[in-house]
Each structure stands twice: as C-alpha cells, then as structure tokens.
Coordinates of N, CA and C in Angstrom, one line a residue:
X1 N 120.0 117.4 117.4 CA 119.5 116.8 116.2 C 118.0 116.7 116.4
X2 N 117.1 117.2 115.5 CA 115.8 117.1 115.5 C 115.3 115.7 115.2
X3 N 114.0 115.3 115.8 CA 113.6 113.9 115.7 C 113.5 113.5 114.2
X4 N 112.9 114.4 113.3 CA 112.7 114.1 112.0 C 114.1 113.8 111.3
X5 N 115.0 114.5 111.7 CA 116.4 114.2 111.1 C 117.0 112.9 111.6
X6 N 116.8 112.5 112.9 CA 117.2 111.3 113.4 C 116.5 110.2 112.6
X7 N 115.3 110.4 112.4 CA 114.4 109.2 111.8 C 114.8 109.2 110.4
X8 N 115.1 110.2 109.7 CA 115.5 110.1 108.3 C 116.8 109.3 108.3
X9 N 117.7 109.5 109.1 CA 119.0 108.8 109.3 C 118.6 107.3 109.4
X10 N 117.7 107.0 110.3 CA 117.3 105.6 110.6 C 116.9 104.9 109.3
X11 N 116.0 105.7 108.6 CA 115.5 105.1 107.4 C 116.6 104.9 106.4
X12 N 117.4 105.7 106.3 CA 118.7 105.7 105.3 C 119.4 104.4 105.6
X13 N 119.7 104.1 106.9 CA 120.5 102.9 107.4 C 119.7 101.7 107.0
X14 N 118.3 101.7 107.2 CA 117.5 100.6 106.8 C 117.6 100.2 105.3
X15 N 117.5 101.3 104.5 CA 117.6 101.1 103.1 C 118.9 100.5 102.7
X16 N 120.0 101.0 103.3 CA 121.4 100.6 103.0 C 121.7 99.1 103.6
X17 N 121.2 98.8 104.7 CA 121.5 97.6 105.4 C 120.5 96.5 105.8
X18 N 119.3 96.9 105.6 CA 118.1 96.1 105.7 C 117.6 96.0 107.2
X19 N 118.6 96.2 108.1 CA 118.4 96.2 109.6 C 119.2 97.1 110.4
X20 N 118.8 97.5 111.6 CA 119.4 98.4 112.4 C 119.5 97.9 113.9
X21 N 120.4 98.4 114.7 CA 120.4 98.0 116.1 C 120.2 99.3 117.0
X22 N 119.7 99.2 118.1 CA 119.5 100.4 118.9 C 120.8 100.9 119.4
X23 N 121.7 100.0 119.8 CA 123.0 100.4 120.3 C 123.8 101.1 119.3
X24 N 123.9 100.7 118.0 CA 124.6 101.3 117.1 C 124.1 102.6 116.7
X25 N 122.7 102.7 116.6 CA 122.1 104.0 116.2 C 122.3 105.0 117.3
X26 N 122.3 104.7 118.6 CA 122.5 105.6 119.6 C 124.0 106.1 119.6
X27 N 124.9 105.3 119.5 CA 126.2 105.6 119.4 C 126.5 106.7 118.2
X28 N 126.0 106.3 117.0 CA 126.2 107.1 115.7 C 125.5 108.4 115.8
X29 N 124.4 108.5 116.6 CA 123.7 109.9 116.6 C 123.9 110.5 117.9
X30 N 124.6 110.0 118.8 CA 124.8 110.7 120.1 C 123.7 110.9 121.0
X31 N 122.7 110.0 121.0 CA 121.6 110.1 121.8 C 121.4 108.9 122.6
X32 N 120.5 108.9 123.5 CA 120.3 107.6 124.4 C 119.5 106.6 123.7
X33 N 119.6 105.4 124.3 CA 118.9 104.2 123.6 C 117.4 104.4 123.6
X34 N 116.9 105.0 124.8 CA 115.6 105.2 124.9 C 115.0 106.2 123.8
X35 N 115.8 107.2 123.4 CA 115.5 108.0 122.4 C 115.3 107.3 121.0
X36 N 116.4 106.4 120.8 CA 116.3 105.6 119.6 C 115.1 104.8 119.6
X37 N 114.8 104.1 120.7 CA 113.6 103.3 120.8 C 112.3 104.0 120.5
X38 N 112.2 105.2 121.0 CA 111.0 106.1 120.6 C 110.9 106.5 119.1
X39 N 112.1 106.7 118.6 CA 112.1 107.0 117.1 C 111.7 105.7 116.4
X40 N 112.2 104.6 116.8 CA 111.7 103.4 116.1 C 110.3 103.0 116.2
X41 N 109.7 103.3 117.3 CA 108.3 103.2 117.5 C 107.5 104.1 116.6
X42 N 108.0 105.3 116.4 CA 107.2 106.3 115.6 C 107.2 105.8 114.2
X43 N 108.5 105.3 113.7 CA 108.6 104.8 112.3 C 107.8 103.5 112.1
X44 N 107.9 102.6 113.2 CA 107.0 101.4 113.0 C 105.6 101.7 113.0
X45 N 105.1 102.8 113.8 CA 103.6 103.1 113.7 C 103.2 103.6 112.4
X46 N 104.2 104.2 111.7 CA 104.0 104.7 110.3 C 104.2 103.7 109.2
X47 N 104.6 102.6 109.5 CA 104.7 101.4 108.6 C 105.9 101.3 107.9
X48 N 107.1 102.0 108.3 CA 108.3 102.0 107.6 C 109.2 100.9 108.0
X49 N 109.0 100.2 109.2 CA 109.9 99.1 109.7 C 109.1 98.2 110.6
X50 N 109.7 97.2 111.0 CA 109.2 96.3 112.0 C 110.3 96.2 113.1
X51 N 109.9 96.5 114.3 CA 110.8 96.4 115.4 C 111.1 95.0 115.8
X52 N 112.3 94.8 116.2 CA 112.7 93.6 116.7 C 113.5 93.7 118.0
X53 N 113.8 92.6 118.7 CA 114.5 92.7 119.8 C 115.9 93.3 119.7
X54 N 116.1 94.5 120.2 CA 117.4 95.3 120.1 C 117.5 96.1 118.9
X55 N 116.5 96.3 118.0 CA 116.6 97.0 116.8 C 115.3 96.9 115.9
X56 N 115.5 96.9 114.6 CA 114.4 96.8 113.7 C 115.0 96.3 112.3
X57 N 113.9 95.9 111.5 CA 114.3 95.4 110.1 C 113.4 96.2 109.1
X58 N 113.8 96.3 107.9 CA 113.0 97.1 107.0 C 111.9 96.1 106.4
X59 N 110.8 96.8 106.2 CA 109.7 96.1 105.5 C 110.0 95.9 104.0
X60 N 109.3 95.0 103.4 CA 109.5 94.7 102.0 C 108.2 94.9 101.4
X61 N 107.6 96.1 101.2 CA 106.2 96.3 100.6 C 105.9 95.6 99.3
X62 N 106.9 95.5 98.5 CA 106.7 94.9 97.0 C 106.2 93.5 97.3
X63 N 106.5 92.8 98.2 CA 106.1 91.4 98.4 C 105.2 91.2 99.5
X64 N 104.5 92.3 99.9 CA 103.5 92.0 101.0 C 102.1 92.0 100.3
X65 N 101.1 91.4 101.0 CA 99.8 91.4 100.5 C 99.3 92.8 100.4
X66 N 98.3 92.9 99.3 CA 97.8 94.3 99.0 C 97.2 94.9 100.3
X67 N 96.4 94.0 101.0 CA 95.7 94.6 102.2 C 96.7 95.1 103.3
X68 N 97.9 94.4 103.4 CA 98.9 95.0 104.3 C 99.5 96.2 103.8
X69 N 99.8 96.2 102.4 CA 100.5 97.5 101.9 C 99.7 98.7 102.0
X70 N 98.3 98.4 101.9 CA 97.4 99.6 101.8 C 97.4 100.5 103.1
X71 N 97.8 99.7 104.2 CA 97.8 100.4 105.5 C 99.0 101.1 105.9
X72 N 100.1 100.9 105.0 CA 101.4 101.5 105.3 C 101.4 102.9 104.7
X73 N 102.1 103.8 105.5 CA 102.5 105.1 105.0 C 101.3 106.1 104.6
X74 N 100.3 105.9 105.3 CA 99.0 106.5 104.8 C 99.2 108.0 104.7
X75 N 99.9 108.7 105.6 CA 100.1 110.1 105.5 C 101.1 110.4 104.4
X76 N 102.1 109.6 104.1 CA 103.0 109.9 103.0 C 102.2 109.8 101.7
X77 N 101.4 108.7 101.5 CA 100.6 108.6 100.3 C 99.6 109.8 100.1
X78 N 99.0 110.3 101.2 CA 98.1 111.5 101.0 C 98.9 112.6 100.6
X79 N 100.1 112.8 101.1 CA 100.8 114.0 100.6 C 101.3 113.8 99.2
X80 N 101.6 112.7 98.7 CA 102.0 112.4 97.4 C 100.7 112.7 96.5
X81 N 99.6 112.2 96.8 CA 98.4 112.4 96.1 C 98.1 113.8 96.0
X82 N 98.2 114.7 97.0 CA 98.0 116.1 96.9 C 98.9 116.8 96.0
X83 N 100.1 116.4 96.0 CA 101.2 117.0 95.0 C 100.7 116.6 93.5
X84 N 100.4 115.4 93.3 CA 100.0 115.0 91.9 C 98.8 115.5 91.3
X85 N 97.8 115.6 92.1 CA 96.4 115.8 91.6 C 96.3 117.0 90.9
X86 N 96.9 118.2 91.2 CA 96.8 119.3 90.3 C 97.3 119.4 89.0
X87 N 98.2 118.2 88.7 CA 98.7 118.2 87.4 C 97.5 118.0 86.4
X88 N 96.3 117.4 86.7 CA 95.3 117.0 85.8 C 94.4 118.2 85.7
X89 N 94.0 118.5 84.4 CA 93.1 119.5 83.9 C 91.7 119.0 83.7
X90 N 90.7 119.8 83.7 CA 89.4 119.4 83.3 C 89.2 119.0 81.8
X91 N 88.5 117.9 81.6 CA 88.5 117.3 80.4 C 89.4 116.4 79.9
X92 N 90.4 116.2 80.8 CA 91.5 115.2 80.3 C 91.2 113.7 80.6
X93 N 92.0 112.9 79.9 CA 91.9 111.4 80.1 C 93.0 111.0 80.8
X94 N 92.8 110.1 81.8 CA 93.9 109.6 82.7 C 93.9 108.2 82.8
X95 N 95.1 107.5 82.9 CA 95.1 106.2 83.2 C 95.5 105.9 84.7
X96 N 94.9 105.2 85.4 CA 95.4 105.0 86.9 C 95.7 103.5 87.1
X97 N 96.9 103.2 87.4 CA 97.4 101.9 87.8 C 96.8 101.5 89.0
X98 N 96.9 100.2 89.3 CA 96.4 99.7 90.6 C 97.5 100.1 91.6
X99 N 97.1 100.2 93.0 CA 98.0 100.4 93.9 C 97.5 101.5 95.0
X100 N 97.9 101.4 96.3 CA 97.2 102.1 97.3 C 97.7 103.6 97.1
X101 N 98.9 103.9 96.6 CA 99.2 105.3 96.4 C 98.5 106.0 95.3
X102 N 98.3 105.2 94.3 CA 97.5 105.8 93.1 C 96.0 105.9 93.6
X103 N 95.5 105.0 94.4 CA 94.1 105.1 94.9 C 94.0 106.3 95.7
X104 N 95.1 106.7 96.5 CA 95.1 107.9 97.3 C 94.9 109.1 96.3
X105 N 95.6 109.1 95.2 CA 95.5 110.2 94.2 C 94.1 110.3 93.7
X106 N 93.6 109.1 93.4 CA 92.1 109.0 92.9 C 91.1 109.7 94.0
X107 N 91.3 109.5 95.2 CA 90.6 110.1 96.2 C 90.6 111.7 96.2
X108 N 91.9 112.2 95.7 CA 92.1 113.6 95.8 C 91.8 114.4 94.6
X109 N 91.5 113.8 93.6 CA 91.3 114.3 92.3 C 90.0 115.0 92.4
X110 N 90.0 116.3 92.3 CA 88.7 117.1 92.3 C 88.4 117.7 90.9
X111 N 89.2 117.6 89.9 CA 89.1 118.0 88.7 C 87.9 117.3 87.9
X112 N 87.0 118.0 87.3 CA 85.9 117.6 86.6 C 85.6 118.5 85.4
X113 N 85.1 117.8 84.2 CA 84.9 116.5 84.1 C 86.1 115.7 83.8
X114 N 86.1 114.5 83.8 CA 87.3 113.6 83.7 C 87.0 112.3 83.1
X115 N 87.8 111.7 82.3 CA 87.8 110.3 81.8 C 89.0 109.5 82.5
X116 N 88.5 108.5 83.2 CA 89.5 107.5 83.9 C 89.4 106.1 83.4
X117 N 90.6 105.7 83.1 CA 90.7 104.3 82.6 C 91.6 103.5 83.7
X118 N 91.3 102.5 84.1 CA 92.0 101.8 85.2 C 91.8 100.3 85.1
X119 N 92.9 99.6 85.7 CA 92.7 98.2 85.7 C 92.6 97.8 87.3
X120 N 92.1 98.8 88.1 CA 91.9 98.4 89.6 C 90.4 98.6 89.9
X121 N 89.8 97.6 90.6 CA 88.5 97.7 91.0 C 88.4 98.6 92.2
X122 N 89.4 98.6 92.9 CA 89.3 99.6 94.1 C 89.4 100.9 93.7
X123 N 90.1 101.3 92.6 CA 90.2 102.7 92.1 C 89.0 103.0 91.4
X124 N 88.4 102.1 90.7 CA 87.1 102.3 89.9 C 86.0 102.6 91.0
X125 N 86.0 102.0 92.2 CA 84.9 102.2 93.1 C 85.0 103.7 93.6
X126 N 86.2 104.3 93.5 CA 86.2 105.7 94.0 C 85.3 106.7 93.1
X127 N 85.2 106.3 91.9 CA 84.5 107.0 90.9 C 83.0 106.6 90.5
X128 N 82.8 105.4 91.0 CA 81.6 104.6 90.6 C 80.4 105.4 90.5
X129 N 80.1 106.4 91.4 CA 78.7 107.1 91.6 C 79.0 108.5 91.1
X130 N 80.1 108.9 90.5 CA 80.4 110.1 90.0 C 80.0 110.4 88.6
X131 N 78.9 111.1 88.4 CA 78.5 111.3 87.0 C 79.3 112.2 86.2
X132 N 80.2 113.0 86.7 CA 81.2 113.8 85.9 C 82.4 113.0 85.5
X133 N 82.5 111.7 85.8 CA 83.7 111.0 85.4 C 83.2 109.8 84.4
X134 N 83.8 109.9 83.3 CA 83.6 108.8 82.4 C 84.6 107.6 82.8
X135 N 84.1 106.5 83.4 CA 84.9 105.5 83.9 C 85.0 104.3 83.0
X136 N 86.1 103.9 82.7 CA 86.4 102.6 82.1 C 87.2 101.6 82.8
X137 N 86.9 100.5 83.1 CA 87.6 99.4 83.8 C 88.1 98.5 82.6
X138 N 89.3 98.2 82.6 CA 89.9 97.5 81.3 C 89.4 96.1 81.2
X139 N 89.0 95.4 82.2 CA 88.8 93.9 82.1 C 90.1 93.2 82.2
X140 N 90.0 91.9 82.1 CA 91.3 91.1 82.1 C 91.1 90.0 83.3
X141 N 92.3 89.4 83.6 CA 92.3 88.3 84.5 C 92.7 88.9 85.9
X142 N 91.8 88.7 86.8 CA 91.8 89.2 88.3 C 93.0 88.5 89.1
X143 N 94.0 89.4 89.5 CA 95.2 88.9 90.4 C 94.8 89.4 91.8
X144 N 94.3 88.4 92.6 CA 93.9 88.9 93.9 C 95.1 89.4 95.0
X145 N 96.3 88.9 94.7 CA 97.4 89.3 95.5 C 97.5 90.8 95.4
X146 N 97.6 91.2 94.2 CA 97.8 92.7 94.0 C 96.5 93.5 93.7
X147 N 95.4 92.7 93.6 CA 94.1 93.3 93.5 C 94.1 94.2 92.1
X148 N 94.5 93.7 91.1 CA 94.5 94.2 89.8 C 94.2 93.3 88.7
X149 N 93.9 93.9 87.5 CA 93.5 93.1 86.3 C 94.7 93.2 85.4
X150 N 95.1 92.0 84.8 CA 96.2 91.9 83.9 C 95.8 91.0 82.8
X151 N 96.8 90.7 81.8 CA 96.5 89.8 80.8 C 96.3 90.3 79.5
X152 N 96.1 89.5 78.5 CA 95.8 90.0 77.1 C 94.6 91.0 76.9
X153 N 93.5 90.6 77.7 CA 92.4 91.6 77.5 C 92.7 92.9 78.1
X154 N 93.5 93.0 79.2 CA 93.7 94.2 79.8 C 94.6 95.0 78.8
X155 N 95.6 94.3 78.2 CA 96.5 95.1 77.2 C 95.8 95.5 76.1
X156 N 94.8 94.7 75.6 CA 94.1 95.1 74.4 C 93.2 96.2 74.6
X157 N 92.6 96.4 75.9 CA 91.8 97.5 76.1 C 92.7 98.8 76.2
X158 N 93.9 98.7 76.9 CA 94.8 99.8 77.0 C 95.2 100.3 75.6
X159 N 95.7 99.4 74.6 CA 96.1 99.6 73.4 C 95.2 100.3 72.5
X160 N 93.8 100.2 72.8 CA 92.9 100.8 72.1 C 92.5 102.3 72.5
X161 N 93.2 102.7 73.6 CA 92.9 104.0 74.1 C 94.1 105.0 74.2
X162 N 93.8 106.3 74.3 CA 95.0 107.2 74.4 C 94.5 108.2 75.5
X163 N 95.5 108.8 76.1 CA 95.1 109.7 77.1 C 96.3 110.8 77.5
X164 N 95.9 111.6 78.4 CA 96.9 112.7 78.8 C 98.0 112.4 79.8
X165 N 97.5 111.6 80.7 CA 98.4 111.3 81.8 C 98.2 109.7 82.1
X166 N 99.4 109.0 82.6 CA 99.4 107.8 83.1 C 100.0 108.0 84.5
X167 N 99.2 107.5 85.7 CA 99.8 107.7 86.9 C 99.9 106.2 87.4
X168 N 101.1 105.9 87.6 CA 101.7 104.6 88.0 C 102.2 104.4 89.3
X169 N 101.9 103.3 89.9 CA 102.7 102.9 91.1 C 104.1 102.2 90.7
X170 N 104.8 101.8 91.8 CA 106.1 101.2 91.5 C 106.3 100.2 92.5
X171 N 106.9 99.1 92.3 CA 107.5 98.3 93.2 C 108.8 98.7 93.7
X172 N 109.6 99.3 92.8 CA 110.9 99.7 93.1 C 111.4 100.8 92.1
X173 N 112.2 101.8 92.6 CA 112.8 102.8 91.8 C 114.3 102.9 92.1
X174 N 115.1 102.8 91.0 CA 116.5 103.1 91.1 C 116.9 104.1 90.1
X175 N 117.6 105.2 90.5 CA 117.8 106.3 89.5 C 118.6 105.7 88.2
X176 N 119.4 104.8 88.3 CA 120.1 104.3 87.2 C 119.3 103.3 86.5
X177 N 118.8 102.3 87.2 CA 118.0 101.2 86.5 C 116.6 101.7 86.0
X178 N 115.9 102.4 86.8 CA 114.6 102.9 86.4 C 113.5 102.3 87.4
X179 N 112.2 102.4 86.8 CA 111.2 101.9 87.6 C 111.0 100.4 87.3
X180 N 110.8 99.5 88.3 CA 110.7 98.2 88.0 C 109.5 97.6 88.9
X181 N 109.0 96.3 88.5 CA 107.9 95.7 88.9 C 108.3 94.3 89.4
X182 N 107.5 93.7 90.3 CA 107.8 92.3 90.8 C 107.3 91.3 89.9
X183 N 106.2 91.6 88.9 CA 105.8 90.6 88.1 C 105.7 91.0 86.5
X184 N 106.0 90.2 85.7 CA 105.9 90.6 84.3 C 104.6 91.0 83.8
X185 N 103.4 90.4 84.3 CA 102.1 90.9 83.9 C 101.7 92.3 84.3
X186 N 102.2 92.6 85.7 CA 102.2 94.0 86.2 C 102.9 94.9 85.3
X187 N 104.2 94.6 85.0 CA 105.0 95.5 84.2 C 104.4 95.6 82.9
X188 N 103.9 94.8 82.3 CA 103.3 94.9 81.0 C 102.2 95.9 81.0
X189 N 101.3 95.8 82.0 CA 100.3 96.7 82.1 C 100.7 98.2 82.3
X190 N 101.6 98.4 83.1 CA 102.4 99.7 83.3 C 102.9 100.2 82.1
X191 N 103.7 99.4 81.4 CA 104.2 99.9 80.2 C 103.1 100.2 79.2
X192 N 102.0 99.4 79.0 CA 101.0 99.7 78.2 C 100.3 101.1 78.5
X193 N 100.1 101.3 79.7 CA 99.4 102.7 80.2 C 100.4 103.8 79.9
X194 N 101.7 103.6 80.2 CA 102.7 104.8 79.9 C 102.8 104.9 78.3
X195 N 102.7 104.0 77.5 CA 102.8 104.1 76.1 C 101.5 104.7 75.4
X196 N 100.4 104.6 76.2 CA 99.2 105.2 75.6 C 98.8 106.7 76.2
X197 N 99.8 107.1 77.0 CA 99.5 108.4 77.5 C 100.6 109.5 77.1
X198 N 100.2 110.7 77.1 CA 101.2 111.8 76.7 C 102.2 111.8 77.7
X199 N 101.9 111.7 78.9 CA 102.9 111.9 80.1 C 102.7 110.8 81.1
X200 N 103.7 110.4 81.7 CA 103.7 109.4 82.8 C 104.3 110.0 84.0
X201 N 103.6 109.7 85.1 CA 104.0 110.1 86.4 C 103.9 108.9 87.3
X202 N 105.1 108.7 88.1 CA 105.2 107.7 89.0 C 105.0 108.2 90.4
X203 N 104.2 107.5 91.3 CA 103.9 107.9 92.7 C 104.6 106.8 93.5
X204 N 105.4 107.3 94.4 CA 106.2 106.3 95.2 C 106.7 106.8 96.5
X205 N 106.3 106.1 97.5 CA 106.8 106.6 98.9 C 108.3 106.0 99.0
X206 N 108.9 106.5 100.1 CA 110.3 106.3 100.3 C 110.8 104.9 100.4
X207 N 109.8 103.8 100.7 CA 110.3 102.4 100.7 C 110.4 101.9 99.4
X208 N 110.1 102.6 98.3 CA 110.2 102.0 97.0 C 111.7 102.2 96.3
X209 N 112.5 103.0 97.1 CA 113.9 103.5 96.8 C 114.8 102.5 97.3
X210 N 116.0 102.3 96.7 CA 117.1 101.5 97.2 C 117.0 100.0 96.9
X211 N 116.1 99.6 96.0 CA 115.9 98.2 95.6 C 115.6 98.1 94.1
X212 N 115.8 96.9 93.5 CA 115.4 96.8 92.1 C 114.6 95.5 92.0
X213 N 113.4 95.5 91.4 CA 112.6 94.4 91.1 C 112.9 93.8 89.7
X214 N 112.4 92.6 89.5 CA 113.0 91.8 88.3 C 112.7 92.5 86.9
X215 N 111.4 93.1 86.7 CA 110.9 93.5 85.5 C 110.8 95.0 85.2
X216 N 111.5 95.4 84.2 CA 111.6 96.9 84.0 C 110.2 97.4 83.5
X217 N 109.9 98.6 84.0 CA 108.8 99.3 83.5 C 109.2 100.5 82.5
X218 N 110.2 101.3 83.0 CA 110.8 102.4 82.3 C 112.0 102.9 83.0
X219 N 113.0 103.5 82.2 CA 113.9 104.3 82.8 C 113.4 105.7 83.3
X220 N 114.1 106.2 84.2 CA 113.5 107.5 84.8 C 113.5 108.6 83.7
X221 N 114.3 108.6 82.8 CA 114.3 109.6 81.9 C 113.2 109.6 80.9
X222 N 112.4 108.4 80.9 CA 111.2 108.4 80.1 C 110.0 108.9 80.8
X223 N 110.2 109.3 82.0 CA 109.0 109.8 82.9 C 108.8 111.4 82.8
X224 N 107.6 111.9 82.9 CA 107.4 113.2 83.0 C 107.7 113.7 84.4
X225 N 107.4 112.9 85.5 CA 107.7 113.3 86.8 C 107.6 112.0 87.7
X226 N 108.3 112.0 88.9 CA 108.1 111.1 90.0 C 107.7 112.0 91.2
X227 N 106.8 111.6 92.1 CA 106.3 112.3 93.2 C 106.6 111.4 94.4
X228 N 107.4 111.8 95.3 CA 107.8 111.0 96.5 C 107.9 111.9 97.8
X229 N 107.8 111.2 98.9 CA 107.9 111.8 100.2 C 109.5 111.8 100.7
X230 N 110.3 111.3 99.7 CA 111.7 111.2 100.2 C 112.5 112.2 99.5
X231 N 112.9 113.3 100.3 CA 113.7 114.4 99.6 C 115.0 113.9 99.0
X232 N 115.8 113.0 99.7 CA 117.1 112.6 99.2 C 116.8 111.8 97.9
X233 N 115.8 111.0 97.8 CA 115.6 110.2 96.6 C 115.2 111.1 95.5
X234 N 114.3 112.2 95.8 CA 114.0 113.2 94.8 C 115.3 113.8 94.1
X235 N 116.2 114.1 95.0 CA 117.4 114.8 94.6 C 118.2 113.9 93.7
X236 N 118.3 112.6 94.0 CA 119.0 111.6 93.3 C 118.4 111.4 91.8
X237 N 117.1 111.5 91.8 CA 116.4 111.4 90.5 C 116.8 112.6 89.7
X238 N 116.7 113.7 90.3 CA 117.1 114.9 89.4 C 118.5 114.9 88.9
X239 N 119.4 114.2 89.8 CA 120.8 114.1 89.3 C 120.9 113.2 88.2
X240 N 120.0 112.2 88.2 CA 120.0 111.1 87.1 C 119.3 111.6 85.8
X241 N 118.9 112.8 85.8 CA 118.2 113.3 84.5 C 116.7 113.5 84.6
X242 N 116.0 113.5 85.7 CA 114.7 113.6 85.8 C 114.4 115.0 86.6
X243 N 114.2 116.1 85.9 CA 114.1 117.4 86.6 C 112.9 117.5 87.4
X244 N 111.7 116.8 87.1 CA 110.6 117.0 87.7 C 110.5 115.7 88.8
X245 N 111.4 115.7 89.6 CA 111.3 114.8 90.9 C 110.8 115.5 92.0
X246 N 109.5 115.3 92.3 CA 108.8 116.3 93.2 C 108.7 115.7 94.6
X247 N 109.1 116.6 95.6 CA 109.2 116.1 97.0 C 107.9 116.5 97.6
X248 N 107.0 115.6 98.1 CA 105.8 115.8 98.9 C 106.0 115.8 100.3
X249 N 105.4 116.7 101.2 CA 104.4 117.7 100.7 C 105.1 119.0 100.5
X250 N 106.4 119.3 100.6 CA 107.0 120.5 100.5 C 107.1 121.1 99.2
X251 N 107.3 120.2 98.1 CA 107.3 120.7 96.7 C 105.9 121.2 96.1
X252 N 106.0 122.0 95.2 CA 104.8 122.5 94.6 C 104.9 121.7 93.1
X253 N 103.7 121.1 92.7 CA 103.9 120.5 91.4 C 104.0 121.5 90.3
X254 N 104.8 121.1 89.2 CA 104.9 121.9 88.0 C 103.6 122.0 87.4
X255 N 103.3 123.1 86.6 CA 102.2 123.2 85.8 C 101.9 122.2 84.5
X256 N 100.9 122.0 84.0 CA 100.8 121.2 83.0 C 101.7 121.6 81.9
X257 N 102.3 120.5 81.3 CA 103.3 120.8 80.2 C 102.7 121.3 79.0
X258 N 103.4 122.0 78.1 CA 102.8 122.5 76.9 C 102.3 121.3 76.0
X259 N 101.5 121.6 75.1 CA 101.0 120.7 74.1 C 102.1 120.3 73.3

C-alpha cells in the first residue's frame, strides 16, 4: 500500500470516528506501528490532525481562530485555488467570501480586468494596489474571530450588486444537507453573495466534509461547482446531484457556462 493511500485511509477514519490509534491502524493496514507514526506526523505537519499519545484526533477548523485556520492545509488550498481560478473571464464581476481558501484563490486570479466585491479585508488587501481590479469592500460590522464583515450594512451592499461568480468558503459540507456555516451572520452573507451571482462555487478542503454546522447556506444542487482536494468527497457530491464536483489538483475545471 502506498503512503498516500494509507494516509487517505487514516483521514477517512478520523472523519468517521474523530480519533485513531496507532495500534488499530497498524493492524488494519498490515504495516508496522512506526510506519503509522510516520504517516501521522506527515498528516499533522499538513494540518489535518493533532497527534496524541498512542494516536491522533481530528482538528475542528470551523471552531478554530482564523489565524490558526489560515496555516492549515496550505498546499491543498493552493491546489483548490488553481483549479477554480480559470473559471473567471476578463471583465467579470466576482464576489469573494472571507476565508483562507478563498484568499488563496484571490492570490491566483490573474484574469484582468476584474471587478471584486468582498467582505474580507484580507482578500481586499490582495487587490489593493492592482489598478486593473475595481475593488469594493462591503462595509459592515467587523467580526475579529473570522476576520470578516457582517450585518445589515454588509447585506445591503451585497443586495445592491450583481455579478458573474460567487466564490464561497464553507464551515461544513454534507452531500445531503448541503453547505452550512457556524454562525447565522456568516450564513446570511454567503446566501446574499450566492443570490447576487449568476453562479456559485464553494471551495473546501477535505476537513470540511463529514460534519454539519448549524446554519444552512445552500443545498449542493444549488451550486455550480465545489472544488476540493478530497476525491472521495467529490465523488459523493456528484452522486448527490452536483456534476461539477472538481477534485484538485488532478481535475480540470469546466469551462465557463453558457450565458
């Protein structure tokens, strides 16, 4: 069994049970405990789990501080951004939700000219000095935990605009329940962006699957696409009725949809 396959199985066990032990993993995979420990170290270094005595526990990014979340899964986020970026064409208007995966997309967007509307000061900073980007920051109430703007002013600003694409982050995705958020203000902003755009794309690494957060953003069938580094999750989304569930980095993004 290749290391990548072993590590995918470890992550699947973490999603299913929340924790794993070295002894059980070694027996199930037919490898030594030292091999399992090396796999756990690799996954911990990538931000997918926290090692414990005798095993590991899953991280809960949805409830972590933004500064901690931003350092997790950086390679996966880069791959997701690379797959999503070519969807955007010159001259289009896009909504960019707050979040480190969406920020990675912002960094990889080379299409110009472009109109960007965002509720994230971190994402706004990516475009602040770019004269080919017409940038709008929504305003609203600053939420330091998630580093985003929310509230009535944010919703009013979004309600007055229309665009081609909304690129959203997610706290959790379930193929049957849909995309969900940890807070109602965040969910309201995501829904407003989606409602103002012609097409909605959710960007989510593998840690966002296998759980449900309290506030609904959208069922998966309302989305144009989901881009993720989790091949199994992409397959589950396709089975649930979302044909454009794109696996990064192996998948190629679909071309822009017809008008």
